[in-house]
CSV table of C-alpha atoms and ligand atoms in Angstrom, one decimal:
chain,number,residue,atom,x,y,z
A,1,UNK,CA,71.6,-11.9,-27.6
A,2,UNK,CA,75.1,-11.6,-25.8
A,3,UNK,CA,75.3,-8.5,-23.4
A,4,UNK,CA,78.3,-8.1,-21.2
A,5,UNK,CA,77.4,-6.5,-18.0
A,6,UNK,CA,79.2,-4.9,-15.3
A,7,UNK,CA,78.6,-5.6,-11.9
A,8,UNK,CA,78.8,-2.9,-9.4
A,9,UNK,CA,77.1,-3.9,-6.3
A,10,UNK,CA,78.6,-1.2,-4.4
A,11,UNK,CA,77.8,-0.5,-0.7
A,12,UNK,CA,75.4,-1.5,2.3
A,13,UNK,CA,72.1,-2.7,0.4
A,14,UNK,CA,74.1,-2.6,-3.0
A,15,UNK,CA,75.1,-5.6,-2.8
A,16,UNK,CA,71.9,-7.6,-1.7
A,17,UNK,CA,69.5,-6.0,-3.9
A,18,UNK,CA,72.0,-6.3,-7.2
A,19,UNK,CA,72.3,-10.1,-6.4
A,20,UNK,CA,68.2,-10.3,-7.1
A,21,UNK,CA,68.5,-8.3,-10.3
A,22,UNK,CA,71.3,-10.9,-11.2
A,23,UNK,CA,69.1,-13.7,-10.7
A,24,UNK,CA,66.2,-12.5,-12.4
A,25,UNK,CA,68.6,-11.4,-15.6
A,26,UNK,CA,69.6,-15.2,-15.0
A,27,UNK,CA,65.9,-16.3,-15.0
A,28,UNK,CA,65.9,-14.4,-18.5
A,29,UNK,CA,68.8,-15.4,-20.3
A,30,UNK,CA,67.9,-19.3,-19.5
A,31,UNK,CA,64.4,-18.5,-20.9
A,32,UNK,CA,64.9,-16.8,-23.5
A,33,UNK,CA,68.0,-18.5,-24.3
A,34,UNK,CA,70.5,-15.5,-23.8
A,35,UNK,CA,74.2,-15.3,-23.2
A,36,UNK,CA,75.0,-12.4,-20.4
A,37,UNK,CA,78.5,-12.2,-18.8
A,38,UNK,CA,78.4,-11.0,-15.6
A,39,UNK,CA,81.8,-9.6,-14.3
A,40,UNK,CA,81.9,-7.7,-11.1
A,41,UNK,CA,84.0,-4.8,-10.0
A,42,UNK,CA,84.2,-2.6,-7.1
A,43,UNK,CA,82.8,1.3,-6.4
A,44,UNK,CA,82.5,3.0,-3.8
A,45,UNK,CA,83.1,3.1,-0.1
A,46,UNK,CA,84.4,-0.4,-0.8
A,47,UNK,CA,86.9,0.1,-3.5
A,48,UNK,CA,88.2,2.8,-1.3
A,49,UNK,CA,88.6,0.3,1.3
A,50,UNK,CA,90.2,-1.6,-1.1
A,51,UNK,CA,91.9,0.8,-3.1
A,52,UNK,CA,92.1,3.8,-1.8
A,53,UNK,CA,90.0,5.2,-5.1
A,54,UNK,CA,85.7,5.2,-5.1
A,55,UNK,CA,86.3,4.2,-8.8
A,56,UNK,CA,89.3,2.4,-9.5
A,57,UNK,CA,90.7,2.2,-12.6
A,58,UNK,CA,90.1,-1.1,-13.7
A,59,UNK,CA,85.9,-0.6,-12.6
A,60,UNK,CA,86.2,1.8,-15.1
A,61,UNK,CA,87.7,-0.1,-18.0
A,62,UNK,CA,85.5,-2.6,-17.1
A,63,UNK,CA,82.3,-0.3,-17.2
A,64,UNK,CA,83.8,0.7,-21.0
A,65,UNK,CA,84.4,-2.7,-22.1
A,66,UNK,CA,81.1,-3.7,-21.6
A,67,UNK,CA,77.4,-3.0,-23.2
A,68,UNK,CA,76.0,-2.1,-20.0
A,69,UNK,CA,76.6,-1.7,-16.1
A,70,UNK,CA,74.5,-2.9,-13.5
A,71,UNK,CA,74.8,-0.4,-10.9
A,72,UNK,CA,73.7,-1.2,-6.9
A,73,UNK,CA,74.2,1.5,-4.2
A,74,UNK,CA,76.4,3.7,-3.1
A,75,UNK,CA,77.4,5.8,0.3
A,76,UNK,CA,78.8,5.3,3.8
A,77,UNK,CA,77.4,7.2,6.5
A,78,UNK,CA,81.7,7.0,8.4
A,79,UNK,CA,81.5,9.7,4.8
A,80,UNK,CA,78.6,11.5,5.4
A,81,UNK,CA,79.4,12.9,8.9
A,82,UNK,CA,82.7,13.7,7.9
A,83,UNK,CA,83.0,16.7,5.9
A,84,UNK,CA,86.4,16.9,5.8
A,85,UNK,CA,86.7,13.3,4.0
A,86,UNK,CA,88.4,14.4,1.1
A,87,UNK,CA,87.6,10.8,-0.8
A,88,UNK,CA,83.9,9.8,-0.6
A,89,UNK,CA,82.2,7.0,-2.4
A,90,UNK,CA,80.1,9.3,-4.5
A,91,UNK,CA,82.6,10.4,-6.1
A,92,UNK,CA,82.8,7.1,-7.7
A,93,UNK,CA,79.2,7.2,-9.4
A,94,UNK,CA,79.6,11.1,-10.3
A,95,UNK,CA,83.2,9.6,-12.1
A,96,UNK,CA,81.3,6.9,-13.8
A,97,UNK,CA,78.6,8.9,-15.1
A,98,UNK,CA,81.1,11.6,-16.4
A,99,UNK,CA,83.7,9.3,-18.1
A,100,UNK,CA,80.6,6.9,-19.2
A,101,UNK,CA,78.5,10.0,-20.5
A,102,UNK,CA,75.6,9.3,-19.4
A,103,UNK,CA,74.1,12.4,-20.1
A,104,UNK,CA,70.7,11.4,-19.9
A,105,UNK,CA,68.9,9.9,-16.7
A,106,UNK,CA,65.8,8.3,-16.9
A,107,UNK,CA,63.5,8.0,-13.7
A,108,UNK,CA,59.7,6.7,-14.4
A,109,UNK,CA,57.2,7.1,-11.9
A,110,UNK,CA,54.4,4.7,-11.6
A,111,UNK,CA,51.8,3.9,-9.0
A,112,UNK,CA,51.1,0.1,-8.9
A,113,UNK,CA,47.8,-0.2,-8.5
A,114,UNK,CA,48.0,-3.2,-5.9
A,115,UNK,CA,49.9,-0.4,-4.2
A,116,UNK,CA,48.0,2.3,-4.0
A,117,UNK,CA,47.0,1.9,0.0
A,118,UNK,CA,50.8,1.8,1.1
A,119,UNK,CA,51.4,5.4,-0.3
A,120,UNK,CA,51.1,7.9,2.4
A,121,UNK,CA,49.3,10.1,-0.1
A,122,UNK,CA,45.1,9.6,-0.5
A,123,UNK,CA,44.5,7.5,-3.1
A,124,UNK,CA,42.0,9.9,-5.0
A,125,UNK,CA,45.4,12.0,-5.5
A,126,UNK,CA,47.7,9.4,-6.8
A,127,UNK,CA,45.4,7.3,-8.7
A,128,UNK,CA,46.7,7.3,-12.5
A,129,UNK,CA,50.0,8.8,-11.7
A,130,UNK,CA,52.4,8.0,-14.8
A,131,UNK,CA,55.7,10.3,-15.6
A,132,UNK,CA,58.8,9.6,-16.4
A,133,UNK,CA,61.6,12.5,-15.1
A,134,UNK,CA,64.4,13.1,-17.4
A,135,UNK,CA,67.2,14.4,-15.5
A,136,UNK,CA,70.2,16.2,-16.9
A,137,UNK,CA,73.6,14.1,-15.4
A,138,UNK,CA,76.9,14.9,-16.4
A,139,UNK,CA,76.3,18.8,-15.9
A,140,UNK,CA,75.1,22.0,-13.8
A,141,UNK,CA,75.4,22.2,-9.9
A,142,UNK,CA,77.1,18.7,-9.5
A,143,UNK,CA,80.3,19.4,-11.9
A,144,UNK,CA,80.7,23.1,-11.6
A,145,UNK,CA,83.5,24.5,-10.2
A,146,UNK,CA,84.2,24.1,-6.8
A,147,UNK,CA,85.8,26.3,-3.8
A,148,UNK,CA,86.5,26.8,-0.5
A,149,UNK,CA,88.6,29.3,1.0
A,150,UNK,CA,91.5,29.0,2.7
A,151,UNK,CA,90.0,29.7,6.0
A,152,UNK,CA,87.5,27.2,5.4
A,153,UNK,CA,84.4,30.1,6.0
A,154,UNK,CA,83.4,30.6,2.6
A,155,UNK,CA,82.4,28.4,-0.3
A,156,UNK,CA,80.9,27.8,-3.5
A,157,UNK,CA,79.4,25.5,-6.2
A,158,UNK,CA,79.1,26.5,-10.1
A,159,UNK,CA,75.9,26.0,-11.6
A,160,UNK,CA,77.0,25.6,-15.7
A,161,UNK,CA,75.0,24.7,-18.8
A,162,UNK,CA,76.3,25.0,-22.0
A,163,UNK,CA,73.2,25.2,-25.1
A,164,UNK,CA,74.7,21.6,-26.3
A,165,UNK,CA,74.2,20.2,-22.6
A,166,UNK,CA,70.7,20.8,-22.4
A,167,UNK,CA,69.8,20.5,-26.2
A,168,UNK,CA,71.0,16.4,-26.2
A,169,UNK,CA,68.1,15.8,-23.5
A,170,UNK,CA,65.8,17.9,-24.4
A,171,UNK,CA,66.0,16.1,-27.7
A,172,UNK,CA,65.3,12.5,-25.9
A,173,UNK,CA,62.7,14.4,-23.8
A,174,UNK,CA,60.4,15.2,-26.5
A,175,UNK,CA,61.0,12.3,-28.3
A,176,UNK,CA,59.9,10.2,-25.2
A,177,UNK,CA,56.7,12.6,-25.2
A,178,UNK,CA,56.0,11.6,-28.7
A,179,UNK,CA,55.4,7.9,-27.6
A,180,UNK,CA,53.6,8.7,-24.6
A,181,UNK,CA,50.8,11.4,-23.8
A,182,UNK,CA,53.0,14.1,-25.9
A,183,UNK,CA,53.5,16.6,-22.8
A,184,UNK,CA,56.6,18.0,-21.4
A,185,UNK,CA,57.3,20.0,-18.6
A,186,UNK,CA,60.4,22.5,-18.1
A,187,UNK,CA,61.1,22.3,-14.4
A,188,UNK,CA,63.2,25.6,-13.8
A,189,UNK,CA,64.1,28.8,-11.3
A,190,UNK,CA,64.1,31.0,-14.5
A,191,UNK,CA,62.9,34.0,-12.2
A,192,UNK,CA,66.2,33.6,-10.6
A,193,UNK,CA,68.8,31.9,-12.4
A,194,UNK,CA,70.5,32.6,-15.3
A,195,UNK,CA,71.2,29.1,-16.4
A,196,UNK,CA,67.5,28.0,-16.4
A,197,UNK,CA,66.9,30.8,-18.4
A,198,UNK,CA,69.1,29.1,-20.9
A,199,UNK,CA,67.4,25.9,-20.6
A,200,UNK,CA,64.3,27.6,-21.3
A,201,UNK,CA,65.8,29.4,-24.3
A,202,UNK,CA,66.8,26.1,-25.9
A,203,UNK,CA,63.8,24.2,-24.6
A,204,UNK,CA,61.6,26.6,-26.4
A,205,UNK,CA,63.3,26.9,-29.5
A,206,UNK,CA,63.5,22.4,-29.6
A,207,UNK,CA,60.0,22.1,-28.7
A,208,UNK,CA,59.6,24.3,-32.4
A,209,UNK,CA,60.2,20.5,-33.9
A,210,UNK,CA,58.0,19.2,-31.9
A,211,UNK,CA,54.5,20.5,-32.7
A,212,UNK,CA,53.1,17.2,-31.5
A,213,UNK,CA,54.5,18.3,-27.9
A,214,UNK,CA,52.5,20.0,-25.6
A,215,UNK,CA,55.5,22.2,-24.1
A,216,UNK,CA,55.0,23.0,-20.4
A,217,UNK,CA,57.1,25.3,-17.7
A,218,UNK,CA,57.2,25.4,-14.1
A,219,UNK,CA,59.4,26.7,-11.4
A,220,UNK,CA,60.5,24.2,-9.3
A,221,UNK,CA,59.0,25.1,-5.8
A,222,UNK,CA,55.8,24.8,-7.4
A,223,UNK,CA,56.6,21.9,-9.1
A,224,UNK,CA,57.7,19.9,-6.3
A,225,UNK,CA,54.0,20.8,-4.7
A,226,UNK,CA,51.9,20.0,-7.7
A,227,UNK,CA,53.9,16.5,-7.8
A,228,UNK,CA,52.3,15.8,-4.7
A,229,UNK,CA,48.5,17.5,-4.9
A,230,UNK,CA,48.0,16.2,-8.6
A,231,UNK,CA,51.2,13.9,-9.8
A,232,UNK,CA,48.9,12.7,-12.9
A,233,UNK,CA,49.0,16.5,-14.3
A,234,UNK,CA,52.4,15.3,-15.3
A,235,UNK,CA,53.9,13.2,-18.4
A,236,UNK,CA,57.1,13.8,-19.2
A,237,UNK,CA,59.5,16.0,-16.8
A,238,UNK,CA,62.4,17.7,-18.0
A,239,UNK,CA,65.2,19.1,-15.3
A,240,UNK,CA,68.4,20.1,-14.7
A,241,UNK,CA,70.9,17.4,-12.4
A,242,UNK,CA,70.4,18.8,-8.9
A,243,UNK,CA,66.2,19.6,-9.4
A,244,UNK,CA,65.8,16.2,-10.9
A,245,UNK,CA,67.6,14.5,-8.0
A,246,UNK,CA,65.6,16.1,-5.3
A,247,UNK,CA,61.8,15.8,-8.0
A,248,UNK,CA,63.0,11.9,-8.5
A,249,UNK,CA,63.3,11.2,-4.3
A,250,UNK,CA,59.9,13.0,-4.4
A,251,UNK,CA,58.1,11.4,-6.8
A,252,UNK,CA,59.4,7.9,-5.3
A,253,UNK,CA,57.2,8.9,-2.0
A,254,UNK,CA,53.9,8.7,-4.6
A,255,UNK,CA,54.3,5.3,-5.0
A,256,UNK,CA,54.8,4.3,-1.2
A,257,UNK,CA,58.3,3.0,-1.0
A,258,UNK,CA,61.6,4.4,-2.6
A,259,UNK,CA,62.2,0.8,-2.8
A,260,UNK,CA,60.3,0.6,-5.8
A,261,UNK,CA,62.1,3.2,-8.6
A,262,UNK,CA,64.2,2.2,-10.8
A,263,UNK,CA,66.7,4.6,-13.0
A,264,UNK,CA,68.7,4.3,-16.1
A,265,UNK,CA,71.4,6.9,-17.6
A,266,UNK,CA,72.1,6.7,-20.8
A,267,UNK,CA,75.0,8.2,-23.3
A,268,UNK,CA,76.0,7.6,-26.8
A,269,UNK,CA,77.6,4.7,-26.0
A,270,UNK,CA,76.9,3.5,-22.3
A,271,UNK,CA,74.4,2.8,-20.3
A,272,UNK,CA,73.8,1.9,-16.8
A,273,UNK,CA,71.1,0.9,-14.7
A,274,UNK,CA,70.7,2.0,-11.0
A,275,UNK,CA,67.9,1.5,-8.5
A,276,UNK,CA,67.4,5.3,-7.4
A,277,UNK,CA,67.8,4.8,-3.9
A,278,UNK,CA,70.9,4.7,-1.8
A,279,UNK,CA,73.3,2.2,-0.1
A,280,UNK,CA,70.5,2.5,3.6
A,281,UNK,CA,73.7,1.0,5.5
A,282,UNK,CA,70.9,0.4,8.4
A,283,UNK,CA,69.1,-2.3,6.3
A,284,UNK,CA,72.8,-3.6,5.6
A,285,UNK,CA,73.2,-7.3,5.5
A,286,UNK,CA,69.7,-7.4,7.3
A,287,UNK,CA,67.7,-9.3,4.1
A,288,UNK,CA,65.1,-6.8,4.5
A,289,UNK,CA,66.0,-4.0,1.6
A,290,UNK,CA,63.4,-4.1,-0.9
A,291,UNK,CA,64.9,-5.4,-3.8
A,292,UNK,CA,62.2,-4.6,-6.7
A,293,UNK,CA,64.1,-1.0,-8.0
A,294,UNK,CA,67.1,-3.0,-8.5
A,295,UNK,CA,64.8,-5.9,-10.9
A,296,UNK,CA,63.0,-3.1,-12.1
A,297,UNK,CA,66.4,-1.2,-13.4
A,298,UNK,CA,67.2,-4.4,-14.8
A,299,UNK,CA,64.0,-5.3,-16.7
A,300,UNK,CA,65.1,-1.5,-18.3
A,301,UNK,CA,68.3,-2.6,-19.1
A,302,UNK,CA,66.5,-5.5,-21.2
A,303,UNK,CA,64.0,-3.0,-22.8
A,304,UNK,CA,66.9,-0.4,-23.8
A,305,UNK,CA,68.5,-3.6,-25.6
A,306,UNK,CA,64.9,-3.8,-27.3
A,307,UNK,CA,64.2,-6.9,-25.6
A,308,UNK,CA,60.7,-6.0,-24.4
A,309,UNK,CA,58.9,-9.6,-24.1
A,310,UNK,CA,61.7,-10.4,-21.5
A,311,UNK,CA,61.1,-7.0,-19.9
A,312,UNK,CA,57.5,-7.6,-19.4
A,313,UNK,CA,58.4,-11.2,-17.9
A,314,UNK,CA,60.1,-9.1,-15.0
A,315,UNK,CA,58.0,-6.6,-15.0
A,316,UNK,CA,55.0,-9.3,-14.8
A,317,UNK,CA,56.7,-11.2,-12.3
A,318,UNK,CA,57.2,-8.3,-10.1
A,319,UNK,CA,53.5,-7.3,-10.2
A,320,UNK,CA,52.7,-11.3,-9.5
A,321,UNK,CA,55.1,-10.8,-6.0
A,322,UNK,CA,53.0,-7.3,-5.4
A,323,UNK,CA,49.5,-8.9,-5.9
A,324,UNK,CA,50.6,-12.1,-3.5
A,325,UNK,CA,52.0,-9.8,-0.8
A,326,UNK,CA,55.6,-11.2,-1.5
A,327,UNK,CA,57.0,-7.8,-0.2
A,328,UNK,CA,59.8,-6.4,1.7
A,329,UNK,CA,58.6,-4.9,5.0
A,330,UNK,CA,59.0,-1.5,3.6
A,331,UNK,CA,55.8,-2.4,2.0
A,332,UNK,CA,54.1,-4.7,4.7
A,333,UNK,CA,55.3,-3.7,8.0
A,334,UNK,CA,54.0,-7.7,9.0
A,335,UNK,CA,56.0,-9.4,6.5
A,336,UNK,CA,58.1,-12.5,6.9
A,337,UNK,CA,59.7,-12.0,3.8
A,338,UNK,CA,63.2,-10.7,2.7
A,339,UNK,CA,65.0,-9.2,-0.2
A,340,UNK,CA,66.2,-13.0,-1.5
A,341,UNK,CA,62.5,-14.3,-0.8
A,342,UNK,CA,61.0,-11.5,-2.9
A,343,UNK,CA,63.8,-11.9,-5.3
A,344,UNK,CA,63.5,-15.9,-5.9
A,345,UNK,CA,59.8,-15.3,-6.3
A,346,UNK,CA,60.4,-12.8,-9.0
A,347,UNK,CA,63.1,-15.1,-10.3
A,348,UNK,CA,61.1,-17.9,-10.0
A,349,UNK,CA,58.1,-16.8,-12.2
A,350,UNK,CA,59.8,-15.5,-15.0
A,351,UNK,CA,60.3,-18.7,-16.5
A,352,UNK,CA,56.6,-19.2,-16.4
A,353,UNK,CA,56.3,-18.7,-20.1
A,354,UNK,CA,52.6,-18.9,-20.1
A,355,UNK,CA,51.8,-16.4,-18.4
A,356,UNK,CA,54.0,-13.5,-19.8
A,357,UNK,CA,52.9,-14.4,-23.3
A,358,UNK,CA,50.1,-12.0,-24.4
A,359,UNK,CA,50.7,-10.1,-21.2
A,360,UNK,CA,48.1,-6.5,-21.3
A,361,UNK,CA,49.2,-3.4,-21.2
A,362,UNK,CA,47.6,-3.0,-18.1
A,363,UNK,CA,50.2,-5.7,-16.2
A,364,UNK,CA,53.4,-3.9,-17.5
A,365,UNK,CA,54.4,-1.6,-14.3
A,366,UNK,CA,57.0,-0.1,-17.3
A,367,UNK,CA,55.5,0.9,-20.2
A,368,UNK,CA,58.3,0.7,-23.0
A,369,UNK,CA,56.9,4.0,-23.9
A,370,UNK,CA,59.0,5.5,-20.6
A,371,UNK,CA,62.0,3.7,-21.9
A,372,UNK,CA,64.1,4.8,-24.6
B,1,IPM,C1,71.0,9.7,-7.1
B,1,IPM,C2,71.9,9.9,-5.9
B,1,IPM,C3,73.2,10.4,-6.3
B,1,IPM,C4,73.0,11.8,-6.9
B,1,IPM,C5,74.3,10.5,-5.2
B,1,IPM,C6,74.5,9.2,-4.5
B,1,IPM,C7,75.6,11.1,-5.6
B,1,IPM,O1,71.3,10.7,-4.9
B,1,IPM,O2,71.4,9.0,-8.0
B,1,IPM,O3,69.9,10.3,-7.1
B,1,IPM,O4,72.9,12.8,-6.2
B,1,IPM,O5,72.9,11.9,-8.1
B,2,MG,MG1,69.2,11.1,-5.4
């Protein structure tokens, strides 16, 4: 197959953990005799640096032109502490998701069971933990309108759904039920807001075509506790943009690092895969940012394209590095190894034919089930 991918390293750990997704992709294409085009643009604080704009025009084109983007990290903390910046780099990825329309972001969480010990939560609690959030993207809290008053004292953000907004992913929700453990849960505020009253309208009346569907609702305070007291309650989540960003940083503490969770958004015609952490400008140029999310939201960009034997050679390959204690010290505060040792390993194994083929279910960290 011939995919052309965008490269968007982005900012601080970006750019390091990106370069180890590139390699494995590499590993694959050589393989599995592939052709991928790798061309690589700026976002972010660096295009602004560069630019002046977090997403510069030709990123974007770029990111149009081609069947998928290959996102790294985002963010600059000179941005964070200044909230007067009237450019910031996330304004980049929110631009990119909105002109892309990725509607639909897809965020599994697994525990790996060679990782069980590292999470901070017992082991009894986590054991079988296996959901996948689908979070709304292009809507709600995040593209509402905005204001501030003159005076600067008062200010607000517009929380808007339209019926079509929410029925898209719902739609993809249920369907990814259907191939998993058919169960779906509404995370809401319905006793407060109006718009997750909507979403619970339309949920309902979709979930009508899905008898199969097992159709769940839960406010999101208590969903946010019940991920952590009894994660494997859950199957498939479905949320609005600003719950399933705050559920997705959650969920990635269940399976001990956020180093670990990869994403991908999907539209009618894009789609773009992201590690779901940030840019951790500490780590920066350090070699010590754990690079598996970003392999991980590559070996989903493979299985989107339907190429699931090479996706399971990642995915095996990761699970090889996790078993050997070829880890980050995110997971091994003793390790001697860094993102490009962890990231040749991975890279290195895929191309070790014999032991992908006739791979169990057991070794693949992604099920394709959680990927659409
Ligand atoms: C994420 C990130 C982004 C978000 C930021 C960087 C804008 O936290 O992808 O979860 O809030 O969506
Ligand atoms: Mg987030």
């Amino acid at each position: 197959m011939k995919l052309k991918i965008a490269l968007l390293p982005g900012d601080g750990i970006g750019p390091e953990v990106a370069a180890q997704a590139v390699a494995c992709l590499q590993a694959v294409e050589e393989t599995f005799g592939h052709q991928f085009e790798f061309t690589e643009a700026p976002v972010g604080a660096i295009a602004i640096d560069q630019t002046g704009d977090p997403l510069p025009e030709a990123t974007l084109d770029l990111c149009k032109a081609s069947d998928a983007v290959l996102f790294g990290a985002i963010g600059d903390p000179k941005y964070d502490n200044d909230p007067a910046a009237k450019v910031r780099p996330e304004q980049g990825l929110l631009r990119l998701r909105k002109e892309l329309g990725l509607f639909s972001n897809i965020r599994p969480v697994k525990v790996f069971p060679t990782l069980i010990d590292k999470s901070p939560l017992r082991k009894e609690r986590i054991a079988n933990t296996d959901f996948v959030i689908y979070r709304e993207l292009t809507g709600g809290i995040y593209f509402g309108e905005k204001f501030l008053s003159e005076d600067g004292n008062t200010a607000s953000d517009l929380c808007i759904y339209s019926e079509e907004e929410i029925s898209r992913i719902a739609h993809l929700a249920f369907k990814a039920a259907k191939t998993r453990r058919n169960k779906l849960t509404l995370v809401d505020k319905a006793n407060v807001l109006e718009s997750s009253r909507l979403w619970r309208r339309v949920v309902t009346r979709i979930g009508e075509s899905y008898p199969e569907v097992e159709l769940h609702y839960l406010f999101v305070d208590n969903a946010a506790m019940q991920m952590i007291l009894n994660p494997s309650q859950f199957d498939v989540i479905l949320t609005e943009n600003m719950f399933g960003d705050i559920l997705s940083d959650e969920g990635s503490v269940i399976g001990g690092s956020i180093g670990l969770l990869p994403s991908a958004s999907v539209g009618e015609t894009s789609a773009m895969f992201e590690p779901i952490h940030g840019s951790y400008p500490q780590a920066t140029g350090k070699n010590i940012a754990n690079p598996i999310a970003s392999i991980l939201s590559a070996a989903m960009l493979l299985d989107h394209f339907g190429l699931d034997e090479e996706a399971a050679a990642v995915v095996s390959s990761v699970n090889k590095a996790l078993k050997k204690g070829m880890v980050t010290p995110d997971l091994d505060p003793q390790s001697k190894y860094g993102t490009d040792d962890v990231g040749h390993f991975i890279a290195g194994h895929i191309s070790d034919s014999d032991d992908f083929k006739g791979l169990n279910q057991e070794n693949i960290g992604l099920g394709k089930s959680t990927i659409i």
